[in-house]
Amino acid sequence: MVSAQKDTIRVLVAKPGLDGHDRGAKIIARALRDAGMEVIYTGIRQTPEMIVTAAVQEDVDVVGLSILSGAHLELFPLIVDGLKKKGKDDAVVLAGGIIPEEDFARLKAMGIQGVFGPGSSTQDIIEFIKKTVGAKKGK
Amino acid sequence: MTTPRKTKQQWREKSYEPSIKKVPERQKSFKSNSSYDIDVLYTPEDVSAVDYDRDLGYPGEYPYTRGVQPNMYRGRLWTMRQYAGFASAEESNQRYRYLLAQGQTGLSVAFDLPTQTGYDSDHEMSRGEVGKVGVPICSLADMEVLFKEIPLDKVTTSMTINATAPILLALYIAVAKKQGVSSEKLGGTIQNDILKEYIARGTYIFPAKPSLRLITDIFKYCGDQVPQWNTISISGYHMREAGATAAQEVAFTLSNAISYVNAALEAGLQIDDFAPRLSFFFVSQNNFFEEVAKFRAARRMWAKIMRERFKAQNPKSWQLRFHTQTAGVSLTAQQVENNIVRTTVQALAAVLGGTQSLHTNSMDEALSLPTDKAVTIALRTQQILAYENAVADTVDPMAGSYYVESLTTTIEEKANAYLKTIDDMGGSLAAIERGFVQREIQEAAYQYQRQVEKGDATIVGVNKFTSDKAETHNIMRIDESSAKRQLARLAEVKKKRDPNAVRHSLKRVEEVAHSKDNTMPVIIEAVENYVTLGEICDTLRKTWGTYKEAIVF
């Protein structure tokens, strides 16, 4: 038997690094919540270690990372590796912010499953999460 | 102009309504950015309550709706001030000298996030961020390189710095002294606006009380020692970028400004001693007419607030002088060249709104920091407006437009309603601590996002007129060797400086933080002894603690 609670997708929206641009992160957090997901938003200025700990503690299905300062290539690997080390690599990691398209391939290679740059629609992100997490949960 | 014989209502019935029965309008309703209805037509009836002498006046005269100078740009054009800074002090210094050589008339320094949030480049929190969004400054040694061969008595410098503003101002004063320039000769601006950091921009460090004290310490210190310095740039820009409407931008900016004035009065300052050095910073967004009206409304409101509410006597205290930047959030990562057009129209609104200085965004800033080419085009945009389009040849040319005057009044009314709500809550700080301001902004941001996704709001190249053609871009990358060079210089400074002087300075910083004395002289002494920004901030964090944000989403 699967309870309704267990079906609810749990998402951690996190802001690694020092930039305070959280308009996008908050819009996404709210859109995911409106789509029926359980959303935890960390607030700004989180270290990779803090984000990994929160993902483990909250046992989330998805970690959504938002960064606009250009520090993504330095900070994202620390989070992905941290999740692996803590055995939390079942979480789907997504990224957004000011990320040039030419970096998308590198981010995907390091294990970030979806990258959503400027102009992305929240609907696309919701569908992506439902599809990806749904497939995992179905296993 | 004579009064029309027919009323607007008569025209509606006779001509307008039959016409739209035959051909319906392309939208059910037309809304401004501040979500009030835009009428099909504006006539003398819409501005019948406007009293020229009371509401507009002449430029250079109260209530300054038409501008703060009598002849505006016929005397001196607005200052063309491109915000720049990246990688390291060396590279940023080169960019400044390049911009000055291209005819830019003032500097605007972007600092990296560790500098803005009080960490040295070698701190754990600085990982990945050194030199990314601006120049890293840890000590006087970095500042000496940053302003090498730039005469600080000849250029004015704007520094976007808030929580660490006292330290950067101290460093600027110290580096000028090394150039032989005394502080009375220095001109420029520090942003120094912590309340909007709590609301939107996020580079706060300390709790509200000590933060406001640092700000009023600067007001006082500059009043005595750096008289030509703009001690604060009270900013609507970031709140608007975070989602606020035009009316909210004006309201929240002015309510923050009122809080700073109150804080200074409580600290024992006299209104006319500091108010002339207060300056403002707004965005220029896409909604062209509403933006022009917004600038005019803000000027009128501030003049009334200062004269009527605070009883300022010096006309300079009544004048709202402001910097404008075009809207970063309006830039698209798709079809980036279109951003040049967006920026041009936004820049025109700022000029017609009477801005004192302007930053035009570069077309590629939705992708990364701008490339040289994109920055040059952005500066050229201002120069074309200034020199080719004759938009600066008469004062406040939009005045008297039924529409613009009506919008100016509407923005003022909407913003005044917010000011009253915030006053009733106990002022800006109380409204921020309750999350009121943040919630208002987020609600507006979320509604706009929904409009875009439903197609009710159009973004060319994003949700309409899209292109499948792959785009290639030259992207500005920060070379990793810059951060290494920065870390090496920091290590060298720490090795070479006098450890006793450093210890003594930090002890003095701690003492002054506990006292009621002005912090500025002690901070200047510390930076002159090559104490780092991170060390000063660590000491203050230990004494005052840090700000805890109420997370609202």
XYZ file of C-alpha atoms in Angstrom:
692
model
C 0.000 0.000 0.000
C 1.277 3.409 -0.904
C -0.031 6.311 1.077
C -0.720 9.669 -0.527
C 2.034 11.148 1.616
C 4.630 8.795 0.198
C 3.705 9.780 -3.323
C 4.336 13.429 -2.647
C 7.523 14.558 -4.312
C 9.860 16.300 -1.885
C 12.067 19.065 -3.242
C 14.921 21.047 -1.739
C 15.419 24.408 -3.460
C 18.861 25.683 -2.544
C 21.037 28.716 -3.187
C 24.727 27.781 -3.030
C 27.352 30.514 -3.045
C 26.988 34.099 -1.988
C 24.630 35.670 -4.514
C 21.351 36.993 -3.196
C 19.370 36.805 -6.421
C 16.545 34.584 -5.268
C 13.633 35.785 -7.402
C 13.905 32.704 -9.604
C 14.468 30.264 -6.741
C 11.423 31.560 -4.901
C 9.197 31.537 -7.977
C 10.189 27.930 -8.642
C 9.727 26.957 -4.990
C 6.223 28.372 -5.069
C 5.319 26.901 -8.460
C 6.429 23.430 -7.323
C 4.423 23.809 -4.121
C 1.376 24.910 -6.128
C 1.905 21.779 -8.257
C 1.484 19.655 -5.123
C 5.078 19.013 -4.172
C 6.548 19.492 -0.716
C 9.138 22.205 -0.982
C 11.887 23.258 1.389
C 13.732 26.457 0.493
C 17.114 26.897 2.187
C 17.452 30.659 1.801
C 20.548 32.299 0.342
C 24.273 31.822 1.036
C 24.383 28.093 1.664
C 27.647 26.174 1.537
C 27.728 22.906 -0.446
C 28.020 21.056 2.881
C 24.883 22.734 4.278
C 22.927 21.814 1.155
C 24.038 18.170 1.265
C 23.105 17.931 4.947
C 19.669 19.441 4.305
C 19.043 17.062 1.382
C 19.906 14.061 3.564
C 17.947 15.224 6.603
C 14.850 16.106 4.617
C 15.214 12.956 2.498
C 14.250 14.818 -0.653
C 13.643 13.387 -4.102
C 14.919 16.480 -5.881
C 17.625 19.056 -5.189
C 17.150 22.233 -7.226
C 20.183 24.511 -7.265
C 20.060 28.149 -8.292
C 23.124 30.276 -8.831
C 23.588 33.539 -10.686
C 27.122 34.560 -9.810
C 28.977 32.295 -12.222
C 30.350 30.042 -9.468
C 28.400 26.990 -10.714
C 31.370 25.073 -12.113
C 33.180 25.337 -8.774
C 30.278 24.751 -6.388
C 27.986 22.254 -8.132
C 30.551 19.396 -8.182
C 31.033 19.779 -4.415
C 27.295 19.268 -3.922
C 26.949 16.351 -6.343
C 29.988 14.604 -4.811
C 28.741 15.348 -1.298
C 25.396 13.734 -2.062
C 27.199 10.675 -3.413
C 29.385 10.405 -0.311
C 26.347 10.569 1.958
C 24.542 7.923 -0.086
C 21.967 10.436 -1.236
C 22.706 10.128 -4.947
C 19.181 8.878 -5.576
C 18.110 12.529 -5.480
C 17.564 14.143 -8.871
C 19.745 17.259 -9.082
C 18.560 20.189 -11.201
C 20.214 23.536 -11.804
C 19.175 26.985 -12.926
C 20.351 30.576 -13.009
C 22.807 32.450 -15.165
C 24.444 29.413 -16.707
C 25.756 29.650 -20.258
C 24.522 26.933 -22.607
C 28.071 25.798 -23.337
C 28.314 24.644 -19.700
C 25.187 22.459 -19.895
C 27.080 19.399 -21.157
C 29.671 19.644 -18.366
C 26.966 19.940 -15.728
C 25.108 16.941 -17.133
C 28.338 14.931 -17.202
C 28.830 15.604 -13.484
C 25.398 14.179 -12.759
C 23.057 17.163 -12.918
C 20.060 15.800 -14.762
C 18.336 19.005 -15.845
C 19.634 22.515 -16.451
C 17.103 25.306 -16.817
C 18.522 28.640 -17.923
C 16.890 32.071 -18.232
C 13.482 32.003 -19.918
C 12.603 28.480 -18.702
C 8.975 27.954 -17.789
C 7.990 26.587 -14.391
C 5.651 24.217 -16.224
C 8.579 22.588 -18.017
C 10.389 22.164 -14.713
C 7.325 20.633 -13.051
C 6.873 18.184 -15.906
C 10.558 17.283 -15.901
C 10.465 16.519 -12.173
C 7.271 14.493 -12.398
C 8.663 12.449 -15.253
C 12.112 11.882 -13.771
C 11.101 11.238 -10.176
C 8.029 9.290 -11.246
C 10.221 6.939 -13.266
C 12.492 6.410 -10.247
C 9.675 5.901 -7.800
C 8.047 3.440 -10.191
C 11.064 1.134 -10.034
C -4.468 75.042 -25.601
C -8.201 75.563 -25.350
C -10.625 73.288 -23.510
C -12.378 70.806 -25.781
C -16.075 71.394 -26.383
C -16.940 67.724 -26.284
C -16.421 65.615 -23.146
C -14.472 62.372 -23.170
C -17.709 60.529 -22.369
C -19.456 62.049 -25.373
C -16.562 60.975 -27.580
C -16.729 57.481 -26.090
C -20.376 57.133 -26.966
C -20.244 58.752 -30.364
C -17.015 57.428 -31.817
C -15.148 54.962 -29.654
C -17.810 52.451 -28.649
C -19.347 52.023 -32.124
C -15.841 51.560 -33.461
C -14.855 48.753 -31.070
C -18.140 47.018 -31.708
C -17.061 46.644 -35.285
C -13.407 45.881 -34.608
C -12.723 44.622 -31.076
C -9.536 45.705 -29.366
C -6.593 43.291 -29.309
C -6.812 42.832 -25.517
C -9.744 42.735 -23.114
C -8.015 45.260 -20.905
C -4.764 47.194 -20.925
C -2.873 47.253 -17.658
C 0.173 49.143 -16.529
C 3.026 47.404 -14.740
C 1.534 48.633 -11.461
C -1.664 46.890 -12.592
C -4.049 49.772 -13.002
C -6.129 50.119 -16.146
C -4.776 52.189 -18.973
C -7.523 54.174 -20.641
C -7.921 54.365 -24.397
C -7.315 58.094 -24.331
C -6.172 60.855 -21.993
C -7.570 64.358 -22.313
C -7.533 67.608 -20.317
C -10.243 66.048 -18.126
C -7.742 63.494 -16.796
C -5.397 66.195 -15.569
C -7.981 68.724 -14.446
C -6.899 68.278 -10.828
C -3.250 68.998 -11.659
C -2.269 72.454 -10.474
C 0.777 73.597 -12.413
C 2.363 75.657 -9.647
C 1.627 73.182 -6.885
C 2.245 69.879 -8.669
C 4.772 70.600 -11.404
C 6.495 73.921 -10.886
C 9.597 74.911 -12.800
C 12.744 72.822 -13.104
C 15.222 73.528 -10.337
C 12.334 74.605 -8.109
C 10.053 72.894 -5.608
C 8.552 70.292 -5.956
C 11.087 69.437 -8.679
C 8.671 67.299 -10.700
C 10.296 68.716 -13.831
C 13.871 68.129 -12.715
C 16.423 69.153 -10.124
C 18.377 71.591 -12.305
C 16.943 74.648 -14.064
C 18.423 73.721 -17.444
C 18.999 69.980 -16.933
C 21.063 68.425 -19.749
C 21.606 71.688 -21.631
C 24.309 72.393 -19.083
C 25.892 69.034 -18.414
C 24.675 65.734 -19.798
C 23.916 62.935 -17.381
C 26.977 61.041 -16.136
C 27.551 57.935 -18.219
C 28.569 55.440 -15.611
C 29.022 51.790 -16.566
C 29.115 49.387 -13.619
C 32.225 47.254 -13.995
C 34.609 45.084 -12.076
C 35.741 41.507 -12.407
C 38.537 39.001 -11.936
C 41.132 41.052 -10.097
C 42.217 44.569 -9.284
C 44.623 44.511 -12.250
C 42.007 43.554 -14.834
C 39.373 45.891 -13.391
C 41.844 48.783 -13.396
C 42.455 48.134 -17.088
C 38.716 48.076 -17.807
C 38.233 51.415 -15.991
C 41.025 53.052 -17.903
C 39.594 51.682 -21.139
C 36.102 53.020 -20.310
C 37.478 56.446 -19.368
C 39.405 56.510 -22.650
C 36.147 55.709 -24.493
C 34.494 58.826 -23.102
C 32.835 57.423 -20.005
C 32.566 60.190 -17.449
C 32.489 58.395 -14.091
C 33.551 55.089 -12.591
C 31.259 52.521 -11.058
C 32.902 49.687 -9.166
C 31.392 46.221 -8.942
C 32.831 44.183 -6.076
C 32.801 40.422 -5.904
C 30.431 38.748 -3.450
C 33.037 37.889 -0.772
C 33.970 41.600 -0.623
C 30.289 42.506 -0.361
C 29.564 39.967 2.360
C 32.676 40.531 4.457
C 34.954 37.587 3.618
C 38.526 37.671 2.414
C 39.319 35.799 -0.792
C 40.888 32.945 1.191
C 37.793 32.282 3.341
C 35.866 29.032 2.940
C 32.689 30.976 2.087
C 34.520 32.586 -0.847
C 34.988 29.308 -2.751
C 34.144 29.774 -6.406
C 33.151 33.408 -5.935
C 36.475 35.270 -5.992
C 36.420 37.800 -8.847
C 33.219 36.373 -10.340
C 30.734 39.256 -10.242
C 33.174 42.004 -9.426
C 36.614 42.851 -8.220
C 37.905 41.191 -5.019
C 39.192 43.694 -2.458
C 40.735 42.409 0.762
C 43.175 45.128 1.715
C 44.638 48.487 0.792
C 47.116 46.639 -1.438
C 44.229 45.614 -3.753
C 42.799 49.111 -3.723
C 46.156 50.623 -4.707
C 46.179 48.418 -7.816
C 42.502 49.087 -8.588
C 42.969 52.854 -8.843
C 46.494 52.874 -10.231
C 46.969 55.884 -12.528
C 43.381 57.021 -12.042
C 43.474 60.493 -10.459
C 40.865 60.430 -7.713
C 40.541 64.212 -7.640
C 39.444 64.145 -11.304
C 36.956 61.255 -11.528
C 33.956 60.490 -9.386
C 33.508 56.888 -8.309
C 30.356 55.030 -7.439
C 30.809 51.905 -5.359
C 28.067 49.318 -5.113
C 28.767 48.282 -1.582
C 26.446 48.005 1.376
C 27.203 45.956 4.493
C 30.925 46.626 4.045
C 30.482 50.211 2.802
C 32.396 51.798 5.715
C 35.424 49.633 4.926
C 35.414 50.354 1.198
C 34.928 54.061 1.829
C 37.829 53.928 4.285
C 39.961 52.178 1.658
C 39.028 54.802 -0.944
C 39.970 57.627 1.420
C 43.224 55.829 2.239
C 44.197 55.211 -1.381
C 43.378 58.835 -2.267
C 45.611 59.991 0.574
C 48.436 57.904 -0.909
C 47.839 59.719 -4.223
C 48.068 63.023 -2.362
C 44.331 63.730 -2.688
C 42.630 64.904 0.486
C 39.195 63.609 1.421
C 37.445 66.992 0.884
C 38.236 66.675 -2.818
C 36.720 63.218 -3.250
C 33.480 62.826 -5.171
C 31.432 59.706 -5.536
C 28.791 57.486 -4.051
C 28.529 54.416 -1.901
C 25.303 52.440 -2.064
C 25.238 51.907 1.717
C 21.545 50.911 1.666
C 21.140 47.940 3.988
C 17.331 47.836 4.165
C 16.952 46.842 0.537
C 19.606 44.166 1.134
C 17.314 42.657 3.746
C 14.404 42.918 1.312
C 15.908 41.835 -1.968
C 19.603 41.953 -2.762
C 20.917 39.762 0.024
C 24.424 41.035 0.839
C 23.637 41.897 4.449
C 25.914 40.932 7.328
C 24.969 42.544 10.633
C 21.603 42.947 12.392
C 19.562 46.063 11.705
C 20.560 48.181 14.680
C 24.355 48.167 14.246
C 23.876 48.299 10.461
C 21.866 51.517 10.738
C 24.463 52.885 13.106
C 27.231 52.276 10.554
C 25.142 54.190 8.029
C 24.561 57.196 10.258
C 28.255 57.135 11.274
C 29.046 57.563 7.584
C 26.530 60.421 7.248
C 28.214 62.184 10.118
C 31.813 61.448 9.130
C 31.307 62.506 5.508
C 29.438 65.644 6.549
C 32.624 66.716 8.320
C 35.389 65.162 6.235
C 34.150 64.135 2.767
C 31.594 66.853 2.003
C 31.172 66.043 -1.698
C 30.446 62.378 -1.146
C 26.996 60.905 -1.712
C 26.736 58.954 1.507
C 23.978 56.609 0.406
C 22.201 55.566 -2.751
C 18.766 54.510 -1.614
C 17.841 51.881 -4.114
C 14.613 50.771 -5.646
C 16.508 48.974 -8.392
C 16.953 45.609 -6.705
C 13.441 45.485 -5.268
C 12.031 46.102 -8.735
C 14.370 43.499 -10.224
C 13.095 41.074 -7.586
C 9.580 41.628 -8.906
C 8.155 44.850 -7.451
C 5.873 47.016 -9.571
C 6.743 50.608 -10.500
C 4.543 52.016 -7.731
C 6.021 49.570 -5.198
C 9.527 50.512 -6.291
C 8.855 54.172 -5.504
C 7.018 53.400 -2.273
C 9.509 50.945 -0.795
C 12.482 53.132 -1.767
C 11.010 56.224 -0.172
C 9.890 54.334 2.924
C 13.455 53.038 3.342
C 14.698 56.600 2.836
C 12.370 57.823 5.582
C 13.849 55.188 7.904
C 17.397 56.397 7.216
C 16.379 59.993 7.862
C 14.744 58.969 11.127
C 17.818 56.956 12.142
C 20.065 59.953 11.479
C 17.805 62.314 13.408
C 17.763 59.853 16.303
C 21.570 59.774 16.177
C 21.489 63.521 16.766
C 22.184 64.800 13.245
C 20.463 67.910 11.858
C 18.328 67.276 8.789
C 19.978 69.839 6.519
C 23.446 68.625 7.494
C 23.038 65.213 5.859
C 19.953 65.271 3.614
C 21.615 67.093 0.677
C 24.003 64.133 0.305
C 21.303 61.460 0.120
C 20.962 60.051 -3.388
C 18.726 57.480 -5.046
C 18.895 54.638 -7.534
C 16.063 53.379 -9.709
C 15.639 50.960 -12.571
C 14.333 51.944 -15.962
C 12.061 49.131 -17.068
C 10.109 48.323 -20.218
C 6.856 50.168 -19.633
C 8.083 53.366 -21.208
C 5.549 56.031 -20.221
C 5.025 54.632 -16.745
C 8.758 54.736 -16.120
C 9.033 58.399 -17.126
C 6.076 59.139 -14.846
C 7.681 57.126 -12.039
C 10.824 59.266 -11.991
C 8.759 62.453 -11.984
C 6.458 61.166 -9.223
C 9.409 60.099 -7.060
C 10.930 63.572 -7.274
C 7.671 65.250 -6.312
C 7.032 62.874 -3.422
C 10.517 63.222 -1.959
C 10.375 67.023 -2.091
C 7.104 67.004 -0.171
C 8.322 64.420 2.347
C 11.468 66.396 3.102
C 9.824 69.795 3.283
C 6.508 68.939 4.895
C 7.265 65.884 7.014
C 10.868 66.542 8.043
C 10.777 70.362 7.804
C 14.053 70.555 5.903
C 14.958 74.146 5.022
C 17.775 73.731 2.513
C 16.365 73.270 -1.028
C 19.141 70.718 -1.653
C 17.513 68.532 0.999
C 14.301 68.510 -1.067
C 15.918 67.378 -4.307
C 15.778 63.733 -5.285
C 18.926 63.096 -7.308
C 19.179 59.628 -8.789
C 21.176 57.123 -10.755
C 19.394 54.806 -13.169
C 20.249 51.391 -14.541
C 18.351 49.654 -17.285
C 16.550 46.464 -16.288
C 18.729 43.370 -15.945
C 15.706 41.107 -15.624
C 14.360 42.267 -18.981
C 17.393 40.851 -20.777
C 16.846 37.562 -22.524
C 19.317 34.753 -23.107
C 17.512 34.119 -26.391
C 18.299 36.324 -29.429
C 20.609 38.435 -27.281
C 20.984 41.257 -29.809
C 17.362 42.200 -29.087
C 18.582 43.324 -25.680
C 20.291 46.321 -27.286
C 16.876 47.572 -28.390
C 15.293 46.945 -24.989
C 18.112 48.790 -23.280
C 17.892 51.728 -25.673
C 14.215 52.326 -24.967
C 14.766 51.956 -21.214
C 17.679 54.395 -21.377
C 15.501 56.900 -23.214
C 12.880 56.694 -20.454
C 15.585 57.396 -17.860
C 16.784 60.456 -19.761
C 13.264 61.772 -20.276
C 12.704 61.119 -16.579
C 15.633 63.372 -15.689
C 18.253 60.971 -14.340
C 21.582 62.316 -13.059
C 23.572 59.278 -14.156
C 22.936 56.155 -16.162
C 24.207 52.624 -16.594
C 23.069 50.824 -19.720
C 23.197 47.039 -19.537
C 25.130 45.017 -22.055
C 23.275 42.675 -24.384
C 24.964 39.508 -23.126
C 24.309 39.867 -19.392
C 21.692 37.109 -19.279
C 24.571 34.778 -20.159
C 27.535 36.013 -18.153
C 29.448 39.129 -17.266
C 29.628 41.318 -20.379
C 32.285 41.076 -23.055
C 34.258 44.176 -24.106
C 32.269 44.485 -27.296
C 28.915 44.359 -25.530
C 30.018 46.943 -22.951
C 31.156 49.290 -25.681
C 27.801 49.033 -27.483
C 26.013 49.764 -24.216
C 28.068 52.923 -23.686
C 27.615 53.942 -27.329
C 23.837 53.629 -26.824
C 23.994 56.428 -24.272
C 26.251 58.514 -26.450
C 23.887 58.165 -29.412
C 20.945 59.251 -27.268
C 22.929 62.180 -25.914
C 24.513 63.432 -29.117
C 22.386 62.277 -32.061
C 18.749 62.193 -30.985
C 18.387 65.669 -29.480
C 16.435 64.237 -26.542
C 18.504 66.261 -24.076
C 17.991 69.698 -25.586
C 14.970 70.865 -23.608
C 13.906 70.205 -20.039
C 11.286 67.559 -19.182
C 9.763 67.268 -22.658
C 7.104 64.783 -21.506
C 5.473 67.315 -19.185
C 2.006 68.339 -20.176
C 1.227 65.044 -21.861
C -2.248 64.210 -20.535
C -1.182 60.605 -20.222
C 2.179 61.153 -18.534
C 0.815 63.729 -16.096
C -2.088 61.429 -15.252
C 0.318 58.491 -14.737
C 2.566 60.651 -12.565
C -0.382 61.408 -10.298
C -1.493 57.764 -10.230
C 1.956 56.468 -9.269
C 2.154 59.069 -6.524
C -1.253 58.037 -5.160
C -0.448 54.324 -5.264
C 2.942 54.822 -3.652
C 1.507 57.110 -0.973
C -1.015 54.418 -0.064
C 1.870 51.982 0.493
C 3.778 54.577 2.510
C 0.787 54.938 4.785
C 0.485 51.166 5.241
C 4.179 50.935 6.116
C 3.994 53.938 8.471
C 1.098 52.241 10.226
C 3.209 49.117 10.692
C 5.876 51.205 12.392
C 8.117 51.958 9.423
C 10.242 50.065 6.926
C 12.194 47.953 9.350
C 9.061 46.663 11.060
C 7.489 45.968 7.661
C 10.589 44.061 6.572
C 10.792 42.069 9.795
C 7.183 41.007 9.305
C 7.961 39.992 5.724
C 5.370 42.429 4.369
C 7.594 44.105 1.788
C 9.129 40.799 0.668
C 5.695 39.190 0.278
C 4.350 42.095 -1.785
C 7.337 41.838 -4.112
C 7.187 38.058 -4.413
C 3.501 38.123 -5.135
C 4.063 40.595 -7.974
C 6.958 38.489 -9.298
C 4.899 35.302 -9.230
C 1.925 36.919 -10.947
C 4.196 38.241 -13.693
C 5.718 34.796 -14.217
C 2.238 33.344 -14.580
C 1.305 36.005 -17.117
C 4.398 35.145 -19.136
C 3.659 31.429 -19.013
C 0.020 31.958 -19.994
C 1.112 34.212 -22.825
C -0.642 37.251 -21.350
C 2.681 39.042 -21.161
C 4.925 38.837 -24.190
C 8.689 38.467 -24.177
C 9.923 38.597 -27.750
C 12.142 35.640 -28.513
C 11.059 33.762 -25.372
C 7.313 33.140 -25.474
C 6.588 34.702 -28.866
C 8.575 35.158 -32.074
C 10.949 32.430 -30.973
C 13.643 31.012 -33.179
C 14.968 27.470 -33.464
C 18.208 28.663 -34.952
C 21.115 27.737 -32.705
C 22.877 30.773 -31.274
C 26.575 30.988 -30.602
C 27.937 33.475 -28.122
C 31.257 34.809 -27.060
C 31.163 34.466 -23.313
C 33.214 36.360 -20.809
C 35.015 33.873 -18.558
C 36.921 34.743 -15.444
C 40.363 33.240 -15.746
C 41.231 31.097 -12.735
C 44.715 32.586 -12.597
C 43.135 35.871 -11.421
C 41.882 34.298 -8.212
C 45.304 32.715 -7.668
C 46.991 36.090 -8.073
C 44.521 37.607 -5.622
C 45.243 34.907 -3.027
C 48.986 35.376 -3.501
C 48.715 39.135 -2.908
C 46.605 38.572 0.205
C 49.182 36.120 1.591
C 51.972 38.583 0.880
C 50.150 41.456 2.593
C 49.595 39.340 5.665
C 53.295 38.421 5.746
C 54.656 41.924 5.219
C 52.468 44.068 7.459
C 53.211 44.976 11.071
C 51.464 42.363 13.227
C 51.408 44.617 16.273
C 49.676 47.408 14.364
C 47.138 44.878 13.078
C 46.408 43.519 16.544
C 46.099 47.016 17.949
C 43.788 48.154 15.123
C 41.480 45.171 15.533
C 41.276 45.795 19.252
C 40.286 49.379 18.506
C 37.633 48.154 16.056
C 36.185 45.916 18.743
C 36.197 48.748 21.288
C 34.506 51.227 18.985
C 31.882 48.622 18.074
C 30.981 48.355 21.761
C 30.996 52.132 22.218
C 28.826 54.880 20.766
C 31.732 56.614 19.024
C 31.954 57.045 15.269
C 33.347 53.895 13.670
C 34.826 55.563 10.576
C 38.113 56.975 11.954
C 38.950 53.618 13.538
C 38.182 51.708 10.343
C 40.326 54.116 8.308
C 43.212 53.615 10.717
C 42.784 49.830 10.450
C 42.825 49.702 6.650
C 45.866 51.993 6.587
C 47.617 49.346 8.670
C 46.651 46.763 6.011
C 44.105 45.062 8.224
C 41.876 43.129 5.828
C 38.172 43.516 5.166
C 37.583 39.967 6.380
C 39.399 40.616 9.651
C 37.412 43.778 10.357
C 34.136 42.011 9.538
C 35.008 38.974 11.649
C 35.640 41.287 14.597
C 32.329 43.097 14.041
C 30.436 39.813 13.543
C 31.833 38.607 16.848
C 30.643 41.791 18.549
C 27.288 42.352 16.865
C 26.221 38.951 15.548
C 24.629 38.526 12.117
C 21.274 39.262 10.502
C 18.836 36.358 10.268
C 16.544 36.554 7.287
C 12.871 35.720 7.643
C 12.432 33.387 4.683
C 9.217 34.067 2.839
C 8.122 32.252 -0.307
